[in-house]
Amino acid sequence: MLKKDQYKDIFIGIFILVALIPNPSAAANDLTFNPKITEFILKNTSSLIYQIKEKKGLGYNSLKNQIILSGCNPKTVFSDNLLKKKKPYLFSKDFSKKIDKCKKNNNGNIDIESALKNKEVYLIVAEESLKSPMSYFGHSLLLFLDKDDFYFSPVVSISAPTDNLTAVEQITKGGFSHIEAKINITPLHQIIDYYGHKESRKLKFINLSDHLFNREKLIQYFKNKSSENLSYNFFYQNCSTYLYEALNYSCNCFKKKPMIITPSLLELKIQNLDREAVEFKIDSLHHKFKIQFEELKRNEKKIAKDIFSNTKFNTEKNQKSGKVAALASRLSFKSYGNINPGYENALETYGEDYSLLRSIPYDKKTEKNHDNLKNSSIKIKKSKNALNLKLSAIDFNQLEQRTKKFTFSELSVGTIDFLKKNETTQVESVYLLNIKALTPIDFVTKTPSWRLKLGAERDEKNRLKSLFSFGIGVSYSLSNLTFYTLPSIESKSSLTFPIYSGVFFKNRSIVINYKTKNLKKNSLSIYKRGSESIGYEYKISKNENLKTEHQIGLSYYF
């Protein structure tokens, strides 16, 4: 009997065998760090002015520290004349002039050792995103934190430049071959802006204790790697693979290296080593907006929408709605590249204190939910006359997690489904990749929802046939209910154009999920996650012949 880790290794091996030849074009890179102060100022001018006047906040402290490092006096730079410059360009220009007159040191292009030494190390996990293949499993990075210089603290990561690759090229080259990789050293403000704002992904920070991880060895690992030719593969040589090697080099505390390492697996390893690790998180711009918009009363929601669309409003009586409208305006611009009619008015009136943190948002020591860290599964379903066994090397389904979400991602890789019926056992389906991404639309978010399935399924004549299925459509949420419809194109035994639709109810305790294909093949399931490792399901389904089947299911996540 194979152990669960052995099963994963064997199954995923098929992806790796075709990708063993190194990429000769990968090039080594020199590592220096630039805090990108001008960019930080231009993107956060109004909030910086607010914090400078208040003389508190992480933005104020960080910029003050950079001024001191340059050899200047913050009191001289933060003059009343500077704070009158409300426009980002004018503020930045005047700031640069003041620094140029008094600076004695150059803050840019610092060597890696100087940039990383004497700082606290944190693992950063950016949650998964289905916007691009590079982000399907999330992303992991290392923060070298200076609490007095929060936004300019350096972040180290290894990634693959994919700007010139299509989504198909990213999947084929990144999944079945290699992409050139490089080491990046980036200021934290750029990481927050890109992952938290542009891509709307939550960022989680987990402290790597000095008594477990040797900081000098971590720095040495990246210095060594900077002189090597690095390559990237989504499955076996990704961002988390390199960080796994770096952390193990600094502590020698991990056991046998898994064949596939995801950010969630890396996080789980750290959690198992140090249950008391200090953590904090920065929610995505989208999540912040949805949470605060939900808290508004019906008339307050209407006011927020009016401010967003530049309808007349009373600036003195709508502070709560106005702050949500300012947040919606930032989301519209940062994440979707759209400037709404009320953008400037909303931000100038309500948005001063919104873009920069006042303090590090450390998590309280409460029981943590780690459902998202168990990303492989074994699922058993029993009906009157049949038994199903489904094995998935990667099984990430946000509907099966006890966390509050406003977008819903399903991602499985390497799935095989066995069916035992009438004393006969057969492979019912095999999926290399199965994705569903639901992003409910609202007055800010206009992102389409979509699905993709690659693999093989049984057809009407019980023949196992290769399958390609892709659909794109819309979803919409109303309280805890989410509706979706995804017109699709599907190739199996023949080319068809089915419509997949559904509605589900989700809270932290239970999921009720109705699905239909062409309104002919229907199913209704009730699912409950019992723990990090166990889930329970009851399902009733009806096929095109109006035959009804009842199933009970047990899911084990590992």
Tab-separated table of C-alpha atoms in Angstrom, residues 286 289-290 331 336 439-447:
chain	number	residue	atom	x	y	z
A	286	HIS	CA	-10.924	43.782	-3.011
A	289	PHE	CA	-13.825	46.918	-0.035
A	290	LYS	CA	-16.298	44.003	0.115
A	331	LEU	CA	-9.831	49.310	-6.236
A	336	TYR	CA	-8.833	47.085	-12.997
A	439	THR	CA	-15.552	36.595	-9.401
A	440	PRO	CA	-18.996	38.073	-8.689
A	441	ILE	CA	-19.590	41.368	-10.488
A	442	ASP	CA	-20.670	44.565	-8.730
A	443	PHE	CA	-20.510	48.304	-9.420
A	444	VAL	CA	-16.687	48.143	-9.221
A	445	THR	CA	-15.711	44.608	-10.252
A	446	LYS	CA	-16.358	43.621	-13.877
A	447	THR	CA	-14.070	40.576	-14.080
